[in-house]
Coordinates of C-alpha atoms and ligand atoms in Angstrom, one line a residue:
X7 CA -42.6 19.7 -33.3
X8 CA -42.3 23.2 -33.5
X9 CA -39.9 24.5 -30.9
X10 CA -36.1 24.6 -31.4
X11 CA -34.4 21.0 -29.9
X12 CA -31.9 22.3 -27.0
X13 CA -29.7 20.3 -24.7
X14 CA -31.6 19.1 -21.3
X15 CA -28.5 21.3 -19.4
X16 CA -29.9 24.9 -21.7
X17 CA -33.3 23.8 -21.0
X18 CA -33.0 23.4 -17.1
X19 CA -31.8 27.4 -17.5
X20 CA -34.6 28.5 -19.1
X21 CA -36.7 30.6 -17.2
X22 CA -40.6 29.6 -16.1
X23 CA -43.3 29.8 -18.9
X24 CA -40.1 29.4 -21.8
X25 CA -41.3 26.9 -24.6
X26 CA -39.1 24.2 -25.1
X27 CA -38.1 20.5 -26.4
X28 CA -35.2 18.2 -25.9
X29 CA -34.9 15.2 -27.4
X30 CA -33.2 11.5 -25.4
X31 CA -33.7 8.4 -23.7
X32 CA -36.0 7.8 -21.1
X33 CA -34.5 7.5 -17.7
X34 CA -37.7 6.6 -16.1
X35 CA -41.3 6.4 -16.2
X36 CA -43.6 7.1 -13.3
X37 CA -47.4 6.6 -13.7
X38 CA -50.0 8.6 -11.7
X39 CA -53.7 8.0 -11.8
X40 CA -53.9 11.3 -13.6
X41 CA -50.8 12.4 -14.4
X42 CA -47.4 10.6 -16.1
X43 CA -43.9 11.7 -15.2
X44 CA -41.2 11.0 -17.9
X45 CA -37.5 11.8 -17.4
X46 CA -35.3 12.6 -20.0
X47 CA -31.9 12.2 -20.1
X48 CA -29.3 13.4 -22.6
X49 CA -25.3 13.8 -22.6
X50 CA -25.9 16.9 -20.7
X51 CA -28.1 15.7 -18.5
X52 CA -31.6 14.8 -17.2
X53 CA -34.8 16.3 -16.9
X54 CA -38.1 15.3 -16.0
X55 CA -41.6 16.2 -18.1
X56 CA -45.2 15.7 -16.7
X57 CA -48.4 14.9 -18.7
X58 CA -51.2 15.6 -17.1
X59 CA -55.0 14.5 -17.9
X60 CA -55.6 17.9 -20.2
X61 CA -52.2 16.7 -22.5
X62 CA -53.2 15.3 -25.7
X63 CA -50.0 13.6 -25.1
X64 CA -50.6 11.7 -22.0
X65 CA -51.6 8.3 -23.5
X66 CA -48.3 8.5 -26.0
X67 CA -46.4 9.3 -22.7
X68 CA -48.0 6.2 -21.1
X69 CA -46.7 4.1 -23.7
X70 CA -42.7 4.8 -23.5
X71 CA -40.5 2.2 -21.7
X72 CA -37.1 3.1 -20.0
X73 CA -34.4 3.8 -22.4
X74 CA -37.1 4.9 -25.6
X75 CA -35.5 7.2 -27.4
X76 CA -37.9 10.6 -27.6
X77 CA -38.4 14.1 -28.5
X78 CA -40.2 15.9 -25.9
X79 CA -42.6 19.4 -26.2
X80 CA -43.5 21.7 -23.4
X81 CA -43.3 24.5 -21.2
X82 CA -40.8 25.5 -18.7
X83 CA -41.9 25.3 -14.9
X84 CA -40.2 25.9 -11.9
X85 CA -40.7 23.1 -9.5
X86 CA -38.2 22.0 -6.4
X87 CA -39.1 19.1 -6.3
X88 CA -37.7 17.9 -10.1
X89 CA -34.1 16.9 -10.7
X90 CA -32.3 20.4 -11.5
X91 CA -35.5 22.3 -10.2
X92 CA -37.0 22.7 -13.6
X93 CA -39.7 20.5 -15.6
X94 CA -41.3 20.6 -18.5
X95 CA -45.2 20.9 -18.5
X96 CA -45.2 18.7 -21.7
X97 CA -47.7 19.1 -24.8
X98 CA -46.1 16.9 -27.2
X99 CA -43.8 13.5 -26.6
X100 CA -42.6 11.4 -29.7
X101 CA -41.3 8.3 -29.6
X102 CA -38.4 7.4 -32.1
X103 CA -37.1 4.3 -30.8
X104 CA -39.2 2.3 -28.8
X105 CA -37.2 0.1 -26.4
X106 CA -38.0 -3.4 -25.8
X107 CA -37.6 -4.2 -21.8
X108 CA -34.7 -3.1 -20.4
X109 CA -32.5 -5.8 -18.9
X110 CA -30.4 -3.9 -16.3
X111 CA -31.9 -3.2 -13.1
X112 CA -30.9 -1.4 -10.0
X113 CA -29.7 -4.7 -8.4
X114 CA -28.1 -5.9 -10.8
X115 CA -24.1 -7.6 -9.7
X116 CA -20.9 -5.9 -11.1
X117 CA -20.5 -9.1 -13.3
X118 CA -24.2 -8.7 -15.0
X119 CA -23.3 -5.1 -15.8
X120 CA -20.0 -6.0 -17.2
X121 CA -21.5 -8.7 -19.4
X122 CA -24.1 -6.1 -21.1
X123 CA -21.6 -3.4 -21.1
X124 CA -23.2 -1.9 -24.1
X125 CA -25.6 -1.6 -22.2
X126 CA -24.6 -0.4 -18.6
X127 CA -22.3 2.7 -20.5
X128 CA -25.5 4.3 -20.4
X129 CA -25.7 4.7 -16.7
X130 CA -24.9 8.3 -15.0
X131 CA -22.3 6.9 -13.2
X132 CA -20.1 5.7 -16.0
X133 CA -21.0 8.9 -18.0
X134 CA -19.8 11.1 -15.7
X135 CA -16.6 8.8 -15.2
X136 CA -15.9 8.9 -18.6
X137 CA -16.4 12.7 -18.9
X138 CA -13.5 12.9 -16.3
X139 CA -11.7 10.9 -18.1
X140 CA -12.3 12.8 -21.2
X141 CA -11.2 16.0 -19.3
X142 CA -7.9 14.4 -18.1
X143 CA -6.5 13.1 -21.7
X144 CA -7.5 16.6 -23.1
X145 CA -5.6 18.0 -20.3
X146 CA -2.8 15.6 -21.1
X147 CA -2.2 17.1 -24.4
X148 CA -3.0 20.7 -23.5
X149 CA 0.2 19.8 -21.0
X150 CA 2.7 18.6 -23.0
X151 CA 1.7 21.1 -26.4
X152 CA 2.4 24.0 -23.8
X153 CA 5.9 22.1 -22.6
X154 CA 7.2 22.1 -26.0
X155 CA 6.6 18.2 -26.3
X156 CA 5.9 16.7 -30.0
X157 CA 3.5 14.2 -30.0
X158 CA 4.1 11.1 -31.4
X159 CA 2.6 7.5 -32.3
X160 CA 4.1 4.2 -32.1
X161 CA 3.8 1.0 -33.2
X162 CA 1.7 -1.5 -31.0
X163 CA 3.7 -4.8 -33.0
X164 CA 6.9 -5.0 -31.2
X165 CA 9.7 -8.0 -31.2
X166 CA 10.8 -8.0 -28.0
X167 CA 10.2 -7.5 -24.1
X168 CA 10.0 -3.7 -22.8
X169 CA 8.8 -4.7 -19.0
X170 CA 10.0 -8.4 -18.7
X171 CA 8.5 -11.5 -20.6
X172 CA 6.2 -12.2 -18.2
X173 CA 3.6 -10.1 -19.4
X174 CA 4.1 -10.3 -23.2
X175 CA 1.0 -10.9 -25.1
X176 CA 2.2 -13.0 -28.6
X177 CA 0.5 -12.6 -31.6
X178 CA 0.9 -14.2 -34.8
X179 CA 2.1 -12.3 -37.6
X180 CA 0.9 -12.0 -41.0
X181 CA 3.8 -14.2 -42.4
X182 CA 3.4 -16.6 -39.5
X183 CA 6.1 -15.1 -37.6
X184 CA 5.5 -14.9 -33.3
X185 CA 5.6 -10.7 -32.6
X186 CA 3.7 -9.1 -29.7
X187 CA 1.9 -6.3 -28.5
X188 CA 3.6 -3.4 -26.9
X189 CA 4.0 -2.9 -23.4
X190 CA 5.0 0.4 -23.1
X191 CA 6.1 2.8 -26.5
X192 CA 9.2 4.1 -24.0
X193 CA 11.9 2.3 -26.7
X194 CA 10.4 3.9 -29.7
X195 CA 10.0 7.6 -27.8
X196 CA 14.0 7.0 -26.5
X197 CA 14.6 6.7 -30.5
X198 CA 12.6 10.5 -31.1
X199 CA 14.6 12.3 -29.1
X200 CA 17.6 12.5 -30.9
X201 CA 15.7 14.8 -33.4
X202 CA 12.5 15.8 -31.4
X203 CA 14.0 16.4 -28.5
X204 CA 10.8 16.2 -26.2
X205 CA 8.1 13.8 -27.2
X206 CA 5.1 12.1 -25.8
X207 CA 2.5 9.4 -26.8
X208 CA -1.1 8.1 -25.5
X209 CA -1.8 5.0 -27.0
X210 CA -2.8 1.5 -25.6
X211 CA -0.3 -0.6 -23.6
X212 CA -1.0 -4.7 -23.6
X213 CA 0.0 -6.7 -20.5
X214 CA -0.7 -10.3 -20.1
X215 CA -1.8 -9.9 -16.4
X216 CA -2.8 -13.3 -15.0
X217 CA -4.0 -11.8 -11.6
X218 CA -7.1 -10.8 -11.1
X219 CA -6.9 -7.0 -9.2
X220 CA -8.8 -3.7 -8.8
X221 CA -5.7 -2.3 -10.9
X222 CA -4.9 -4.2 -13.6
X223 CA -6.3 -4.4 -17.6
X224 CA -4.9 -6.3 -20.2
X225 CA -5.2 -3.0 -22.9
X226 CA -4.6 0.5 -20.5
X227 CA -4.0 3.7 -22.1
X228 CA -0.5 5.1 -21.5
X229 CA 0.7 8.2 -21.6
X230 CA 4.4 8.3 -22.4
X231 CA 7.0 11.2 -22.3
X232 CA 10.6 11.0 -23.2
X233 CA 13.1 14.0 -23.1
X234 CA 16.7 14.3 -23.8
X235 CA 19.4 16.1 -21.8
X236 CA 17.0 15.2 -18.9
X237 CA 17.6 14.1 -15.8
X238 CA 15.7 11.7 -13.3
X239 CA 14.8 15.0 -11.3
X240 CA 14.0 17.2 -13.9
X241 CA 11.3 14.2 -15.1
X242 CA 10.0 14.4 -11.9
X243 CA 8.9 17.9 -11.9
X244 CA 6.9 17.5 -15.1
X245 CA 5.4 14.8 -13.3
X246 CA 3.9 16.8 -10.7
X247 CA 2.9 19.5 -13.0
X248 CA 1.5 17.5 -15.7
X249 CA -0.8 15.6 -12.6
X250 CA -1.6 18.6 -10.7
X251 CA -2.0 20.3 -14.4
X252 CA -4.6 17.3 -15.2
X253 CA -6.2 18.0 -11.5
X254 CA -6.8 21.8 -11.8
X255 CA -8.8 20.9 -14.9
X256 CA -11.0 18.2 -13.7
X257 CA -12.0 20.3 -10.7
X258 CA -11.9 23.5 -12.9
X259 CA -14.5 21.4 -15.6
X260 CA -16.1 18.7 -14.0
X261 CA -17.0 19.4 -10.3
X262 CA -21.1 18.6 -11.3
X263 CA -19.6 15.0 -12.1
X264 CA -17.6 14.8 -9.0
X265 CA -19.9 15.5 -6.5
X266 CA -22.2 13.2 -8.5
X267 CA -19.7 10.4 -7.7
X268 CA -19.5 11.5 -4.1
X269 CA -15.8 12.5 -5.1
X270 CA -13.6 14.0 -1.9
X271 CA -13.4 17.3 -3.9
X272 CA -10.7 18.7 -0.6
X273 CA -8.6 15.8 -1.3
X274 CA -8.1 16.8 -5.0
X275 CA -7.5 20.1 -4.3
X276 CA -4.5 19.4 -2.2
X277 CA -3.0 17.9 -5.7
X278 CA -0.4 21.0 -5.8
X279 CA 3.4 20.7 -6.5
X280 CA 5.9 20.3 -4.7
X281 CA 4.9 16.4 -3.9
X282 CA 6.8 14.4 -1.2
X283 CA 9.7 12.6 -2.3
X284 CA 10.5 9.3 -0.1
X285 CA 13.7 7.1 -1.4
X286 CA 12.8 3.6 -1.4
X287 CA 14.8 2.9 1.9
X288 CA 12.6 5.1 4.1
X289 CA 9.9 3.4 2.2
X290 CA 10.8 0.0 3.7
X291 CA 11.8 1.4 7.1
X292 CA 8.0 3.3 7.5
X293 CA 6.4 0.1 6.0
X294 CA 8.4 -1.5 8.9
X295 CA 7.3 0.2 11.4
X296 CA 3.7 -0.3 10.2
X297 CA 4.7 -4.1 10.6
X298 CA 4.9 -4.9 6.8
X299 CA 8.3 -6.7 6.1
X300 CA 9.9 -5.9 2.7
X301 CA 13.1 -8.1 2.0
X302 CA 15.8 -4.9 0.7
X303 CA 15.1 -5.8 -3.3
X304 CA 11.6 -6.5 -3.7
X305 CA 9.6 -4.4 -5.6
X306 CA 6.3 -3.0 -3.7
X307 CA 3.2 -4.5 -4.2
X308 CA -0.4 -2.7 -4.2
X309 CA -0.9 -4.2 -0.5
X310 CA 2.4 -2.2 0.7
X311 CA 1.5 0.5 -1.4
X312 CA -1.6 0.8 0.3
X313 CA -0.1 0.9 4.1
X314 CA 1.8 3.8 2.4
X315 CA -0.5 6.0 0.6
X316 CA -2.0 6.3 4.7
X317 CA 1.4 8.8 5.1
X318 CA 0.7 11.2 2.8
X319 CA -2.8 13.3 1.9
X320 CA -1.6 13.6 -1.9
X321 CA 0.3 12.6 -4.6
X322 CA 3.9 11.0 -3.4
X323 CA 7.2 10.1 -5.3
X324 CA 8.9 6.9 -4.6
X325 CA 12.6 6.7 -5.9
X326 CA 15.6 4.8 -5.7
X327 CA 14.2 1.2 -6.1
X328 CA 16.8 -1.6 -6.2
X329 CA 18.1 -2.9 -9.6
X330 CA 16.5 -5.9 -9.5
X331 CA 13.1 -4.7 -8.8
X332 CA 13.1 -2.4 -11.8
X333 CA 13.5 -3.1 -15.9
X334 CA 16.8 -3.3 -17.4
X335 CA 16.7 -0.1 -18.9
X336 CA 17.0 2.0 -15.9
X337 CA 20.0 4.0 -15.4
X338 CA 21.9 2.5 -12.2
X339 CA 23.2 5.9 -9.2
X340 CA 26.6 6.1 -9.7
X341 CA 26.8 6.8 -6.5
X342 CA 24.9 3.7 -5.1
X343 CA 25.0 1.3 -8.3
X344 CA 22.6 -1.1 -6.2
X345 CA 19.7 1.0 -7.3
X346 CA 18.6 3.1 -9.9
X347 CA 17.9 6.8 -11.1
X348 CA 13.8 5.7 -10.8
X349 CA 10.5 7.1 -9.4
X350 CA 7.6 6.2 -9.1
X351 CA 4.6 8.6 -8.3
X352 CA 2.0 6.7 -6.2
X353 CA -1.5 8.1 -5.6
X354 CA -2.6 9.0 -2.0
X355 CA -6.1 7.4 -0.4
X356 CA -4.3 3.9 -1.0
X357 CA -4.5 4.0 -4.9
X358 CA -0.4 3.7 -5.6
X359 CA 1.6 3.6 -8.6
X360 CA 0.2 6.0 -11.6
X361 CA 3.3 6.5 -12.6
X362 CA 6.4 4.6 -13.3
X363 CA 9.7 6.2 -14.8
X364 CA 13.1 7.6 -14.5
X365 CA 16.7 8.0 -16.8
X366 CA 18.0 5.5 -18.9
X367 CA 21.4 3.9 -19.5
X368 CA 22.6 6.1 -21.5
X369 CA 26.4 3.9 -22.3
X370 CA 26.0 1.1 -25.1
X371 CA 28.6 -1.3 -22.7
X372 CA 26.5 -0.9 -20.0
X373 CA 23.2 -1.3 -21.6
X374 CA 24.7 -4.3 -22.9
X375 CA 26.0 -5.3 -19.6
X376 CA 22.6 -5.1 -18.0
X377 CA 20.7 -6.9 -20.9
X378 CA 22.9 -9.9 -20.0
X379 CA 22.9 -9.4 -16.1
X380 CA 18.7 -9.9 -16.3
X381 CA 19.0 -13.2 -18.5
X382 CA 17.9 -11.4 -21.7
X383 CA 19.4 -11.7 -25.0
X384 CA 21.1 -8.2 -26.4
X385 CA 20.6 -9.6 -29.9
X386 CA 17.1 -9.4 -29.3
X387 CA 17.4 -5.5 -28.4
X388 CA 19.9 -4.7 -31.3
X389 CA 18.3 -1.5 -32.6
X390 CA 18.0 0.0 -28.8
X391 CA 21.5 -0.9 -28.5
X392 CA 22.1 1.0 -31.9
X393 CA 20.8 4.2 -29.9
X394 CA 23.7 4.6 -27.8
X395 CA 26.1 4.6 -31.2
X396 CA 25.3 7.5 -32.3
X397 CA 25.3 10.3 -30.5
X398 CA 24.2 8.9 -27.0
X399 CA 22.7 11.4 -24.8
X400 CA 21.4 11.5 -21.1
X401 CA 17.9 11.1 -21.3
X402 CA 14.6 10.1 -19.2
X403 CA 11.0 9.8 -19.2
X404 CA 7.8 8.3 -17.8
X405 CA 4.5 6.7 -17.9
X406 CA 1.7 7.3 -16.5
X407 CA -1.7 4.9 -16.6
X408 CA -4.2 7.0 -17.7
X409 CA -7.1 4.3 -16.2
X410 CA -5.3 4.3 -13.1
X411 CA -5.0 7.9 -12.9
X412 CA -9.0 8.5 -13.9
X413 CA -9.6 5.5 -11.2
X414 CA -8.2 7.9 -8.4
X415 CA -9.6 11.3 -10.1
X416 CA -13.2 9.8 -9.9
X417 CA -12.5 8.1 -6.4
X418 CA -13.5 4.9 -7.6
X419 CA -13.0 1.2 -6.3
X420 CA -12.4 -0.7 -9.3
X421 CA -10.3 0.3 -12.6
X422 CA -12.7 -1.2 -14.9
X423 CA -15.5 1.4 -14.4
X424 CA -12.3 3.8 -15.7
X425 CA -12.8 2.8 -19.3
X426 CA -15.7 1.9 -21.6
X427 CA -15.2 -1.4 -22.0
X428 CA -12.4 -2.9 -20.5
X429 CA -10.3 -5.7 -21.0
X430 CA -9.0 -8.2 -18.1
X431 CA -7.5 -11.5 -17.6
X432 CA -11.6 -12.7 -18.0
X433 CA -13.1 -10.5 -19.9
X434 CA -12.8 -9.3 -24.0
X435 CA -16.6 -9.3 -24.5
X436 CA -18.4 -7.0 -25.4
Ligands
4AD16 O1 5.5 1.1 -14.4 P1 5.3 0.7 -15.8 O2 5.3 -0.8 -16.1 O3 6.4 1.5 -16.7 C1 6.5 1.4 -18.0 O4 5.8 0.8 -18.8 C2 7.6 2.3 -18.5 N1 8.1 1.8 -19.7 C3 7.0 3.7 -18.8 C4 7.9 4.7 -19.3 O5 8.9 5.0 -18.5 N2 7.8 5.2 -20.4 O6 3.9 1.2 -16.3 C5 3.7 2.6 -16.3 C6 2.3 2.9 -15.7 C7 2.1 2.3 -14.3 O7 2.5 3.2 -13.3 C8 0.6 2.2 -14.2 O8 -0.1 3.4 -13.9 C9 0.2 1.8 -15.6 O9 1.3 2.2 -16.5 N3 0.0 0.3 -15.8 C10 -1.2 -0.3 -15.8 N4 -2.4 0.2 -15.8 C11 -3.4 -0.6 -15.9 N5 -3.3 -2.0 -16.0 C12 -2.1 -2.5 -16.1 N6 -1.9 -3.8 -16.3 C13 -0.9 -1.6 -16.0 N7 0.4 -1.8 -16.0 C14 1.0 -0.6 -15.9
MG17 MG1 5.7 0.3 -12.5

């Protein structure tokens, strides 16, 4: 090969009559009587080349299966008719991995593709998922770096409950002793602040969800902010701008991928701050006049959240949930102790919750207080305790499920095309 390798995305800009050669996997194979038709595709994208009978190449480009691996040679034409209205007239094709049968077909269920995962990363689809979701955690750091927020990493071995025991995945330690897997870094962040100040994390958060739902992994990415001096509002400001932040990029970066996934592209540009605020009590008197019943107390599931996200034609904020329907750690109003200084920020087109946070109890008695009230153990929290000691201050932060959030980005049905390989109540292979 003598031409200079480019990516398939520089070579579909090259103008007619431009030598050329890219080098990928075969996307497919078409056969004419006189003529072969290879597509090539690449992380930038695909391109199709076409040996005809006077191509020395023909019979090596009769021989490549779907998903070879190949260098091919040619010349730039301008034809309509080929995917990004280029091909190459190819001279040359060399095969450097030659694929046995490929075992994923176009019919193939959602359970087949999960089970050759490997495998099925490969399609456009997921690519183009994952390069939104590439754009969104860049965008997530961009965010915070400009905010004045350190980042920060914590560990994923905890000893005790952050989000209720339900969930806890146990492991066994090395010296035999039961620890488990974090649910959320938000105690270790709370323990920055007192010299950071501002700090965030993205790192993996482990749930032991038994239920089987379009939102739910066992290992999500979470991205995690804590701040002192602030309050529940002030949280929720950097909320909308760290969203609308991630939003502007993804449009801004990856519109090709979008429209590829038939994305609403109008809906996510109504993603701009200010976002509706609802309290939790208008939330149960809309849901009743939807006729959904919600018992004052219960938390929200994804089937109200659903009936809600028809309100609103972007992002919302859900606050003042009742004690009991939140962790222990959240701060209770002062001027309503029944519920707390919380929000939630749902996403609209009946996604819900991609963020969950508020302030903090910020008083060791009534941390303490609360520990007990919710049937835990304070001995088992001894070190959070130990935070409000020394130098309490107020403080609040968030979290925000980066699957979930690249689920509604890409307009998606299901949160485990959101991640590479995904873990659920069923699945840890491959
Ligand atoms: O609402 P959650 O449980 O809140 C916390 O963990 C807080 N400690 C965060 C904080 O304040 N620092 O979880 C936060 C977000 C949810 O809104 C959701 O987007 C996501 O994490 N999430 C999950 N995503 C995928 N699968 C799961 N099983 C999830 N559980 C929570
Ligand atoms: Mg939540």
């Amino acid at each position: 090969m003598r031409t200079e390798i480019v990516p398939v995305k520089e070579a579909l800009k090259l103008p007619q009559g431009s030598p050329v050669a890219v080098r990928g996997w075969v996307y497919r194979r078409r056969d004419l009587k006189k003529k072969a038709f290879v597509v090539v595709r690449d992380s930038t994208g695909i391109m199709q080349a076409v040996f005809g009978e006077d191509s020395r190449a023909l019979s090596e480009a009769r021989k490549v299966t779907v998903e070879s691996s190949v260098v091919v040679e040619g010349i730039v034409r301008d034809d309509p008719r080929a995917p990004g209205g280029k091909e190459i007239v190819g001279t040359g094709i060399e095969i450097i991995g030659l694929a046995e049968n490929f075992p994923i077909r176009r019919d193939a269920s959602r359970e087949f593709l999960l089970d050759v995962r490997h495998l099925a990363v490969r399609s456009r689809r997921l690519t183009s998922i994952f390069k939104v979701r590439d754009t969104a955690f860049q965008a997530v750091h961009e965010f915070f770096r400009s905010r004045g927020f350190y980042e920060v990493h914590c560990p994923m071995f905890i000893t005790a409950a952050v989000e209720g025991g339900a969930t806890l995945f146990e492991v066994k330690y090395v010296d035999g002793r039961k620890v488990y897997l974090t649910q959320s870094s938000q105690f270790y962040l709370e323990s920055l602040i007192f010299s950071l100040e501002k700090v965030y994390t993205v790192a993996p958060s482990f749930r032991a969800e038994k239920s089987r739902t379009r939102r739910h992994l066992t290992e999500f990415w979470h991205a995690e902010a804590e701040a002192a001096w602030a309050h529940l509002g002030d949280m929720m400001k950097i909320e909308e701008e760290l969203i609308a932040h991630i939003t502007r990029r993804v449009l801004e970066k990856r519109r090709e991928e979008l429209e590829l996934l038939g994305r609403d592209i109008e809906a996510l540009k109504r993603v701009e701050p200010p976002f509706p605020r609802i309290s939790y009590d208008e939330a149960l008197s809309i849901l009743e006049d939807k006729g959904v019943h919600v018992e004052w107390g219960e938390d929200l599931g994804a089937d109200e959240e659903r009936v809600l996200t028809q309100e609103f034609d972007k992002p919302f904020f859900l606050y003042g949930f009742p004690e009991k329907a939140k962790a222990f750690y959240h701060k209770n109003d002062p001027k309503r102790p029944e519920v707390t200084l919380s929000a939630d920020l749902l996403a609209p087109e009946g996604y819900g919750e991609i963020i969950g946070g508020g302030e903090r109890i910020e008083d060791k008695d009534e941390l303490i207080a609360k520990i007990k009230k919710f049937g835990l153990n304070p001995e088992d929290y001894q070190w959070y305790i130990d935070l409000r000691r020394y130098g309490t201050v107020p403080h609040a932060g968030f979290g925000l499920g980066m699957d979930r959030l690249v689920m509604w980005l890409t307009g998606i049905d299901h949160i485990v095309d959101a991640i590479p390989f995904p873990r659920t109540v069923n699945r840890v292979y491959p």
